Short mmCIF file of C-alpha atoms in Angstrom, two decimals:
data_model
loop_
_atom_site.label_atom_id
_atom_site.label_comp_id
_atom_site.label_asym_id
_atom_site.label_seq_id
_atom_site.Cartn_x
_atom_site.Cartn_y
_atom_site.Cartn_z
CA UNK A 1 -21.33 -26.63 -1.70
CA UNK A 2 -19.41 -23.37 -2.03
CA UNK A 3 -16.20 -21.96 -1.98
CA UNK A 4 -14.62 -23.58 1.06
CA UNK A 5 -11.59 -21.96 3.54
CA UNK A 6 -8.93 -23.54 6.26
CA UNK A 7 -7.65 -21.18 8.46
CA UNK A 8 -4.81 -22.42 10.23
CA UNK A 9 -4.55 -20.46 13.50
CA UNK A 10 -7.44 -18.61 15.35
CA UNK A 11 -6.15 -15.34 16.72
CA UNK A 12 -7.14 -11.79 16.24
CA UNK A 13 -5.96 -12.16 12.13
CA UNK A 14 -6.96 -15.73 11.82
CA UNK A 15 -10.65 -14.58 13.18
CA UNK A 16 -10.92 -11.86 11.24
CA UNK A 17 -10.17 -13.17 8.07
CA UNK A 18 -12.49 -16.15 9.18
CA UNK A 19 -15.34 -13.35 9.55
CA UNK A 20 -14.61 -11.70 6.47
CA UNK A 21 -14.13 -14.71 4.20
CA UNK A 22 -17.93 -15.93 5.63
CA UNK A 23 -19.35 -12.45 4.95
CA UNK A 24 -17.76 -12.67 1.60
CA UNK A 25 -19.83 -16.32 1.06
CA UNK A 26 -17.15 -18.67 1.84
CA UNK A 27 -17.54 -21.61 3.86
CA UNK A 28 -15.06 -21.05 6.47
CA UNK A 29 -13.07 -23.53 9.16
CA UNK A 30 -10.67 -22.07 11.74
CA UNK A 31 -7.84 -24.60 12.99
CA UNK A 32 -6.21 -24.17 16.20
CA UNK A 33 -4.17 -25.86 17.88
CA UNK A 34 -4.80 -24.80 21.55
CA UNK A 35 -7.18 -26.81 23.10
CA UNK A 36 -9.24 -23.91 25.14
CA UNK A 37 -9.57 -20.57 23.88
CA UNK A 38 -9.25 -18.71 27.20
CA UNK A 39 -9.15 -15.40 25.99
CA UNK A 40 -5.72 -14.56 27.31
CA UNK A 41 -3.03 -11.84 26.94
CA UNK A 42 -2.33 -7.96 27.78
CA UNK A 43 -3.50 -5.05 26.27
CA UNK A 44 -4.09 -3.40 22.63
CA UNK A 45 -4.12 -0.30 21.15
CA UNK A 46 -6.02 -0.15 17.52
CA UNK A 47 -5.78 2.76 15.22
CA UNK A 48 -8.22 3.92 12.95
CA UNK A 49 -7.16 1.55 10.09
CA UNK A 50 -7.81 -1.63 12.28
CA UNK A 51 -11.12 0.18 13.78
CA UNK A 52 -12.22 0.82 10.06
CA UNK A 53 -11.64 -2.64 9.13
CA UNK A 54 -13.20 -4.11 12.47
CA UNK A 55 -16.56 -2.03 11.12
CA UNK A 56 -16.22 -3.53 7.49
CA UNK A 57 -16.42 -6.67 9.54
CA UNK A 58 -19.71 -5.61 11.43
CA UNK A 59 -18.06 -6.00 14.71
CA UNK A 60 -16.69 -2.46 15.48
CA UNK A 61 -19.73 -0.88 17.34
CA UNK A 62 -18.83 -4.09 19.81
CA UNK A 63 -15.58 -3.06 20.02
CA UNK A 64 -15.40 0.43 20.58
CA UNK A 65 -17.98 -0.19 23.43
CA UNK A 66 -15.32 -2.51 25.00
CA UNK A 67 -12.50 0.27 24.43
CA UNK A 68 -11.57 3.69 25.95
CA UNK A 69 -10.30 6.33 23.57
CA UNK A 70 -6.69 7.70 24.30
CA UNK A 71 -6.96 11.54 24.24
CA UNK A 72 -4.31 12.47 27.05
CA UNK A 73 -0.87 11.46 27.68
CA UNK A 74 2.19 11.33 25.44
CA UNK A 75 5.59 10.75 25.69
CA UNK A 76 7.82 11.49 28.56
CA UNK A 77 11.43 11.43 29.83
CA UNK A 78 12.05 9.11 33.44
CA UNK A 79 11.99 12.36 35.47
CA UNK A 80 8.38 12.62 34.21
CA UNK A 81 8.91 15.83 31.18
CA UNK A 82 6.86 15.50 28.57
CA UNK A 83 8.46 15.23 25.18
CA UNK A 84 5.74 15.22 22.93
CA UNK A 85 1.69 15.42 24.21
CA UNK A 86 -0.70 12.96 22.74
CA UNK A 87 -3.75 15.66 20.69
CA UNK A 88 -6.05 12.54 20.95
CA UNK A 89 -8.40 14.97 19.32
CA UNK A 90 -7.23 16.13 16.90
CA UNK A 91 -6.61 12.78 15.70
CA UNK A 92 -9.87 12.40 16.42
CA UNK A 93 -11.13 15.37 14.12
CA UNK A 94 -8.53 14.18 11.29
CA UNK A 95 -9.62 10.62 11.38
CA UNK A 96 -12.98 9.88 12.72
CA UNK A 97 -11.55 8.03 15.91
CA UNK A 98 -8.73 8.18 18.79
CA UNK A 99 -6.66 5.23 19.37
CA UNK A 100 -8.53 2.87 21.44
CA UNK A 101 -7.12 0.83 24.38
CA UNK A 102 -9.20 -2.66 24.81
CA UNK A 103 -7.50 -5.88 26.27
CA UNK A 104 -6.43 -8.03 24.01
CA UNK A 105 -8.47 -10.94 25.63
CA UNK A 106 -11.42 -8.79 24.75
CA UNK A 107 -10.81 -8.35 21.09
CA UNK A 108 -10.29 -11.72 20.96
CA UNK A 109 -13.36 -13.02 22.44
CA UNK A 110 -15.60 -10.36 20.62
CA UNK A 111 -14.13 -11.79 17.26
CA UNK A 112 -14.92 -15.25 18.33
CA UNK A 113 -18.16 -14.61 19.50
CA UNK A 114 -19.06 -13.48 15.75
CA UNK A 115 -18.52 -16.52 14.10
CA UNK A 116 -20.54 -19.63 14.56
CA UNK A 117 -19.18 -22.49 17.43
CA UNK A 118 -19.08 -25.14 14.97
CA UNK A 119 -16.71 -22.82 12.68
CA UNK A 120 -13.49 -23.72 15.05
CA UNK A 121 -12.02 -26.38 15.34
CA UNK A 122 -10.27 -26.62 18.60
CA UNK A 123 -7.61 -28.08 19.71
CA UNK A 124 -6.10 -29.82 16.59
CA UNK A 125 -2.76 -28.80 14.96
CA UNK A 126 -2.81 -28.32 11.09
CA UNK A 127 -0.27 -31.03 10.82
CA UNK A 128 0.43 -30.80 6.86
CA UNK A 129 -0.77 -28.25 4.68
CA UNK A 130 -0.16 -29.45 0.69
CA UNK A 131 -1.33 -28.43 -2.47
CA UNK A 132 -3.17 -31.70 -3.88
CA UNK A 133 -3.67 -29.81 -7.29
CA UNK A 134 -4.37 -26.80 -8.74
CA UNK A 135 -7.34 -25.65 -6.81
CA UNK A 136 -7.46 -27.72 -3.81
CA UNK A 137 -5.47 -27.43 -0.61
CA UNK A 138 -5.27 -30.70 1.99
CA UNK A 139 -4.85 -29.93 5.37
CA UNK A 140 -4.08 -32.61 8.03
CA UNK A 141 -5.13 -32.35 11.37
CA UNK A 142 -4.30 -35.66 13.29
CA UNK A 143 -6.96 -37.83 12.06
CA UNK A 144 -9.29 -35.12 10.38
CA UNK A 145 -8.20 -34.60 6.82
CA UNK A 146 -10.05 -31.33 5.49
CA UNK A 147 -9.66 -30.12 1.76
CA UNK A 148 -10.30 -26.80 0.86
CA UNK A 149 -10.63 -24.01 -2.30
CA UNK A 150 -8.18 -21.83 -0.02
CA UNK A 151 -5.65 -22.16 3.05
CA UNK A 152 -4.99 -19.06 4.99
CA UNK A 153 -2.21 -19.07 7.31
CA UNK A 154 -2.79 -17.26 10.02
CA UNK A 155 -0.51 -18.47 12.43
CA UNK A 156 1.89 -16.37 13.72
CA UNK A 157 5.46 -15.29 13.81
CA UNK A 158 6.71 -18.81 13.68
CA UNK A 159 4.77 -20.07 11.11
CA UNK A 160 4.79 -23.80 10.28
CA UNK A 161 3.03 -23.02 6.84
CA UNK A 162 5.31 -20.01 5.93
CA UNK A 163 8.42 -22.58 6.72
CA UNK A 164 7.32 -25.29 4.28
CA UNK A 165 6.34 -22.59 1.58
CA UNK A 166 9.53 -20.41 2.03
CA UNK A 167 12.70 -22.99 3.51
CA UNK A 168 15.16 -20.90 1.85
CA UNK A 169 13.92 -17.75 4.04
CA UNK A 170 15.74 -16.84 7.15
CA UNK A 171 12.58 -16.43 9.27
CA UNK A 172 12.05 -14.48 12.45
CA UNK A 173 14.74 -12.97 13.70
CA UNK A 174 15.64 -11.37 17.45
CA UNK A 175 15.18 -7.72 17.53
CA UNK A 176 17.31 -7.22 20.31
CA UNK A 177 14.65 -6.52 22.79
CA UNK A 178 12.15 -8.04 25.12
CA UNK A 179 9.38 -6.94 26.67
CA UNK A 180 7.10 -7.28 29.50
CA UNK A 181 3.68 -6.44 30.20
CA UNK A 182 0.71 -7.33 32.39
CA UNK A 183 -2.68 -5.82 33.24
CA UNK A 184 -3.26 -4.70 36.56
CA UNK A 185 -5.15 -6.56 39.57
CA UNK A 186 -7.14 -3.96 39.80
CA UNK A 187 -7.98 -0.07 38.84
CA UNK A 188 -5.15 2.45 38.98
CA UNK A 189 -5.80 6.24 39.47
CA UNK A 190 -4.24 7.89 36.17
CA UNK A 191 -4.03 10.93 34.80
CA UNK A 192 -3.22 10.07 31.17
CA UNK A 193 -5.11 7.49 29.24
CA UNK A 194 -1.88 6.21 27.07
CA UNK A 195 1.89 7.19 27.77
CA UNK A 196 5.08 5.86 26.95
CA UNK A 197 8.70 6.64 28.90
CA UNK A 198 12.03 6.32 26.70
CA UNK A 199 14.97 6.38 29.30
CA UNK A 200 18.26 4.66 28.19
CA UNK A 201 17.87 1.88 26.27
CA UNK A 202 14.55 0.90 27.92
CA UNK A 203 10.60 1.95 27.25
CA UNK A 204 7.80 1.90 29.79
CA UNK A 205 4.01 2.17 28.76
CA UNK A 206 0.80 2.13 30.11
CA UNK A 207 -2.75 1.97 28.29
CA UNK A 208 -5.67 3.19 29.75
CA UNK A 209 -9.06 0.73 30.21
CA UNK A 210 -12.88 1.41 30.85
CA UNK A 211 -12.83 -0.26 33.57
CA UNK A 212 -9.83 1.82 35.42
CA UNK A 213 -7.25 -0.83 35.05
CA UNK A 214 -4.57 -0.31 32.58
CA UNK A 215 -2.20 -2.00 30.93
CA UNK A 216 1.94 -1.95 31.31
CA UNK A 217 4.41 -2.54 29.22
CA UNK A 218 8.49 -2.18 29.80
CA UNK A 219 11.00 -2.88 27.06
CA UNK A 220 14.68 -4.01 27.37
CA UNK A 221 17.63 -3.76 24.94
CA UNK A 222 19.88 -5.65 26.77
CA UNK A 223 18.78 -8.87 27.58
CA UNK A 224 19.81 -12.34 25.26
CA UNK A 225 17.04 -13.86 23.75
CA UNK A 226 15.10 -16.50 25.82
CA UNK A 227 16.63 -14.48 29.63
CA UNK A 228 13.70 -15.23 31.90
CA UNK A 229 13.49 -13.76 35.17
CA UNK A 230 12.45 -15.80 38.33
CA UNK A 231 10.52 -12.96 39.88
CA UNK A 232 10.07 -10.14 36.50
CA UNK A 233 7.99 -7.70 39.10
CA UNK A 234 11.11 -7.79 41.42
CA UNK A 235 13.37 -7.15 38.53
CA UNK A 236 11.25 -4.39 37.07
CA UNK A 237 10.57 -2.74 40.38
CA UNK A 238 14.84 -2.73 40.27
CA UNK A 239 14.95 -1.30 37.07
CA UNK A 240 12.15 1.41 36.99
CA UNK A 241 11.96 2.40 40.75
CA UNK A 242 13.40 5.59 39.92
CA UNK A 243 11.25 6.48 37.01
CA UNK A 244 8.29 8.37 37.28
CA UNK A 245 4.70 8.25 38.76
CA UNK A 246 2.00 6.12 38.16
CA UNK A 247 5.02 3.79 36.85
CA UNK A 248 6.23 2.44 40.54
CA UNK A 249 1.90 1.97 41.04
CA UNK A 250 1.11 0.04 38.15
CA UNK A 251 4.04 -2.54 39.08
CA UNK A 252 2.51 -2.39 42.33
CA UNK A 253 -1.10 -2.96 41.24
CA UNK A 254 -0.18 -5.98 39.47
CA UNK A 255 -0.01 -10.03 40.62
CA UNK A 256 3.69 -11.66 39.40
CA UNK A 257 2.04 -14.41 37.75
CA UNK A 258 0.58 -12.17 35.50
CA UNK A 259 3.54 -10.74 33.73
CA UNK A 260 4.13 -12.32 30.19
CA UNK A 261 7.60 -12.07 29.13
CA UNK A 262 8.27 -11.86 25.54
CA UNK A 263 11.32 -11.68 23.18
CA UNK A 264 10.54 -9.04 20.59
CA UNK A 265 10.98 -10.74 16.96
CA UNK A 266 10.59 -9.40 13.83
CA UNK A 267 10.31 -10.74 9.98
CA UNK A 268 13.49 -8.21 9.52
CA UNK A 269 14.07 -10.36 5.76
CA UNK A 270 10.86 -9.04 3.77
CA UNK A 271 8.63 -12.28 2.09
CA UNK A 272 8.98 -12.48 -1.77
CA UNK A 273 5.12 -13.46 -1.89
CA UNK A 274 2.34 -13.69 0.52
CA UNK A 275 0.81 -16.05 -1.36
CA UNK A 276 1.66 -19.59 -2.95
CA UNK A 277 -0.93 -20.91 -4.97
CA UNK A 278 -3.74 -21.30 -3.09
CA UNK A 279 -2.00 -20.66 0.40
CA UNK A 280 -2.64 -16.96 1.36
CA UNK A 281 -0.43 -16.08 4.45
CA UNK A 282 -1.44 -12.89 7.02
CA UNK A 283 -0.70 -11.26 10.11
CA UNK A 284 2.71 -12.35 11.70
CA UNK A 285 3.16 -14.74 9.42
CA UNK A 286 3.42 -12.66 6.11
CA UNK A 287 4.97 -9.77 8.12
CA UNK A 288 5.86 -9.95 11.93
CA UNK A 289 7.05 -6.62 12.86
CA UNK A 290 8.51 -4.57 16.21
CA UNK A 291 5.99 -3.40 18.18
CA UNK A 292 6.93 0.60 18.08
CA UNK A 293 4.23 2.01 16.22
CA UNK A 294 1.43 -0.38 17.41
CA UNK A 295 0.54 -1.39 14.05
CA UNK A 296 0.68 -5.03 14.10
CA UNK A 297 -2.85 -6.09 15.00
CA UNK A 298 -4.56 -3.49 12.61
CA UNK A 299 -2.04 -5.28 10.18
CA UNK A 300 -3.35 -8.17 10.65
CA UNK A 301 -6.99 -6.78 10.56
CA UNK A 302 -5.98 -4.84 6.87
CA UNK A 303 -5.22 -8.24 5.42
CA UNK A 304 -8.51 -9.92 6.81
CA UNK A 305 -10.59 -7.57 4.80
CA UNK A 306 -8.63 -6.80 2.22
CA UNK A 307 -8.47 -10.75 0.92
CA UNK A 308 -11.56 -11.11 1.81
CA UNK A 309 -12.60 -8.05 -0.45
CA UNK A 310 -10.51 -9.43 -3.00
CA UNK A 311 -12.43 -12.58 -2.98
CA UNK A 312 -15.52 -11.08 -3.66
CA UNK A 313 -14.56 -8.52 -6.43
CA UNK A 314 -12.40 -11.20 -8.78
CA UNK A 315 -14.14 -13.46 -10.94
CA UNK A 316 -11.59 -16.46 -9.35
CA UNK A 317 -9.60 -16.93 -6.65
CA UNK A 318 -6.53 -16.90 -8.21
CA UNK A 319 -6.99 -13.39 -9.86
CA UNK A 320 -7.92 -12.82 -5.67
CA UNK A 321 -5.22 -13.64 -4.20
CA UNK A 322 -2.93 -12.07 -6.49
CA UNK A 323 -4.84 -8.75 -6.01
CA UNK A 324 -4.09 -9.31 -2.38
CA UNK A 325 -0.81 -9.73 -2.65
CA UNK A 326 0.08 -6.80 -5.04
CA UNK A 327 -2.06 -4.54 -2.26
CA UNK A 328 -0.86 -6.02 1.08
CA UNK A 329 2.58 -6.63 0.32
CA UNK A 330 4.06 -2.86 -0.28
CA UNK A 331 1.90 -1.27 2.48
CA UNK A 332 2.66 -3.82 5.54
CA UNK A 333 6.40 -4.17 4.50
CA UNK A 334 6.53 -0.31 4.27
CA UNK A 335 4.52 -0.34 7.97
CA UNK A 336 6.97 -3.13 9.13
CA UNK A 337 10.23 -1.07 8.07
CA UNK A 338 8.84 2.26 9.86
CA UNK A 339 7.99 0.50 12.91
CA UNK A 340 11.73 -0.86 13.14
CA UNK A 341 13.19 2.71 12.57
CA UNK A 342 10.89 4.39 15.47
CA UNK A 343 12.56 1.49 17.64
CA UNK A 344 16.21 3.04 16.20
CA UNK A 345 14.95 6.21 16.95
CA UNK A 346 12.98 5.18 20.53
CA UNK A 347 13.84 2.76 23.18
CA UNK A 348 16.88 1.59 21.38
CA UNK A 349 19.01 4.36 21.78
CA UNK A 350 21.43 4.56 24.45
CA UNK A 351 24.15 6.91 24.28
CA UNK A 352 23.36 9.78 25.93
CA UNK A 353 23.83 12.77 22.92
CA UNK A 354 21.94 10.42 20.79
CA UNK A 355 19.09 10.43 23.60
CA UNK A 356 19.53 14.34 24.25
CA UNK A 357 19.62 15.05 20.56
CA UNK A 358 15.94 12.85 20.05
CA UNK A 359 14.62 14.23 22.89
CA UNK A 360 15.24 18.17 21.62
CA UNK A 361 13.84 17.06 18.38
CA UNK A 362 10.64 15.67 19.53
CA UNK A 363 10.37 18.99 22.37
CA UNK A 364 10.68 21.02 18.69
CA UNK A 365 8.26 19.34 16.71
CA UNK A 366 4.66 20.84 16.51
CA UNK A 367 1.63 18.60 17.31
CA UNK A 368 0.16 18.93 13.73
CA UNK A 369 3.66 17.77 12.21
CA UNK A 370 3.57 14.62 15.17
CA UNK A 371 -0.68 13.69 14.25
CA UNK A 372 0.26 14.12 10.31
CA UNK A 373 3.27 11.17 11.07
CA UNK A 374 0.87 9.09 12.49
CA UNK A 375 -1.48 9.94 9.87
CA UNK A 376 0.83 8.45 7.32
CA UNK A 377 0.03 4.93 8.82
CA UNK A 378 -3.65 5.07 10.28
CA UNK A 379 -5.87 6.85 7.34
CA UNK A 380 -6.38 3.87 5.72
CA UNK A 381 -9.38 3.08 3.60
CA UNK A 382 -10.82 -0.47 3.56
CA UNK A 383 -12.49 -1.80 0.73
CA UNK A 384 -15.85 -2.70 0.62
CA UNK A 385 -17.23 -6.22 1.54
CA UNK A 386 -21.20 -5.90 0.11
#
């Protein structure tokens, strides 16, 4: 037998480091706790970093055929002006690749659908995860005991694993937004294929899809953590009616019980490690960060191959995992901390000279300046997996 993995948690960074880890000759296992992957959540955008490391996974060809590119839109003011236009590209040109919308149910199933059925293991909760000794991790699922070379935890914002590895850490913290977002019924005639909307104190989105429907997404600053709203289309109609077209015809494109209402929460404290021993954590659960730059999926996606990389170019896993930590750690916390300052700088602000003042300084700034910002964060290279 070879070098064997858990993976506690199978979403988009769980799968992906399941795919890479298997590529890289591991004998992988992918725990999760939800008893029917249904495929089920809103929309995505991925940058070129998380489309180069979906092709060092052999699955990007899938999913760019699932995506549409986002070459037109931008940002805009309520009344509809345009602060700053979207050179999708020129991005393009720079990069290799526009920002592609797919639904997040998509991504997930194509990810699934590249590993082999008997990989998951679904519906069981990794119960315990303990360090037995120095190169052999013991996860407990119920009645299914299952020891492994390597533990990745993969499992979100409120990790279990990153709790019992780090109890003197504050853990996730309340940003002081929400936000809610659906995908529409059914196709919406748009003009743009991404935009977002910064009014006062709030954010409204919309991501284009092959298919004609798009995805929404509206942000609130002033709302305690865990408000819920008996009818959120109502109260978003309420909020937004005055806002600009296709906003009002999204809303109205879309069923109420489709809405998912989250609280926005962030890692705000920065992890001293990502790894402990031979417990590798990644995605949300190293580094859960705001969702203002749209970075936290290709995150996610960075880590899969880079451990996974890391794996296969160190003689042991130890040397491995260090090397992932020394290259993960600097570049997602850096990510993380920029993606809280564009919320400062975004849908957080309220006061109207603050707003006035952003909105004169985005009006100023030339589109090469804006695609060489966004370059800072998407021209990543991954390493090589063969």
């Amino acid at each position: 037998m070879g070098d064997t993995a858990v993976i506690v948690g199978g979403g988009i960074g769980g799968l992906a480091a399941a795919i890479g880890l298997r590529r890289a000759g591991w004998e992988v296992t992918v725990v999760e706790r939800a008893p029917v992957l249904d495929d089920v959540g809103a929309g995505i955008s991925l940058a070129a970093n998380g489309l180069r490391a979906l092709d060092e996974l052999g699955v990007g060809k899938a999913v760019r055929e699932a995506s549409r590119g986002q070459y037109s839109g931008g940002t805009r003011t309520p009344r509809g002006g345009w602060l700053a236009r979207m050179d999708g590209a020129a991005l393009e040109k720079a990069v290799g690749t526009p920002i592609m919308g797919i639904p997040r149910a998509t991504l997930h199933r194509l990810l699934r659908e590249a590993l082999p059925p008997e990989t998951l293991l679904i519906g069981s909760e990794a119960g315990s995860v303990q360090q037995i000794d120095p190169g052999t991790v013991r996860v407990g699922c119920g009645d299914t005991v299952l020891d492994a070379d390597l533990v990745v935890a993969a499992d979100g914002i409120g990790s279990k694993v990153r709790a019992r590895l780090f109890p003197s850490h504050p853990g996730p913290v309340h940003s002081g937004s929400a936000v809610l977002r659906a995908i529409t019924e059914h196709p919406v005639a748009l003009r743009t294929d991404f935009e977002l909307t910064w009014g006062h104190g709030a954010e409204f989105g919309h991501i284009a899809f092959p298919d004609g429907r798009a995805e929404w997404h509206a942000v609130l600053n002033d709302l305690p953590a865990g408000t819920r709203f008996a009818d959120p289309l109502a109260e978003l109609r309420r909020r937004f009616h005055a806002w600009h077209d296709p906003i009002p015809a999204l809303l109205d494109a879309t069923r109420a019980d489709a809405v998912l209402h989250h609280d926005v929460n962030e890692l705000r404290t920065p992890l001293p490690s990502y790894t402990v021993g031979r417990i590798a954590l990644l995605g949300d659960a190293a580094h859960a960060m705001t969702p203002n730059l749209g970075q936290g999926a290709c995150q996610a996606l960075e880590d899969a191959v880079t451990l996974a990389a890391a794996l296969t170019a160190e003689a042991g896993t130890d040397a491995a995992l260090a090397r992932y930590d020394a290259e993960r750690r600097p570049r997602s916390q850096a990510v993380a901390r920029a993606a809280r300052q564009a919320g400062r700088m975004g849908q957080q602000l309220s006061h109207p000279l603050s707003v006035a003042l952003r909105n004169t300084a985005m009006r100023l700034t030339p589109s090469r300046a804006a695609v060489r910002m966004i370059l800072r964060h998407h021209d990543w290279t991954p390493p090589r997996l063969s």
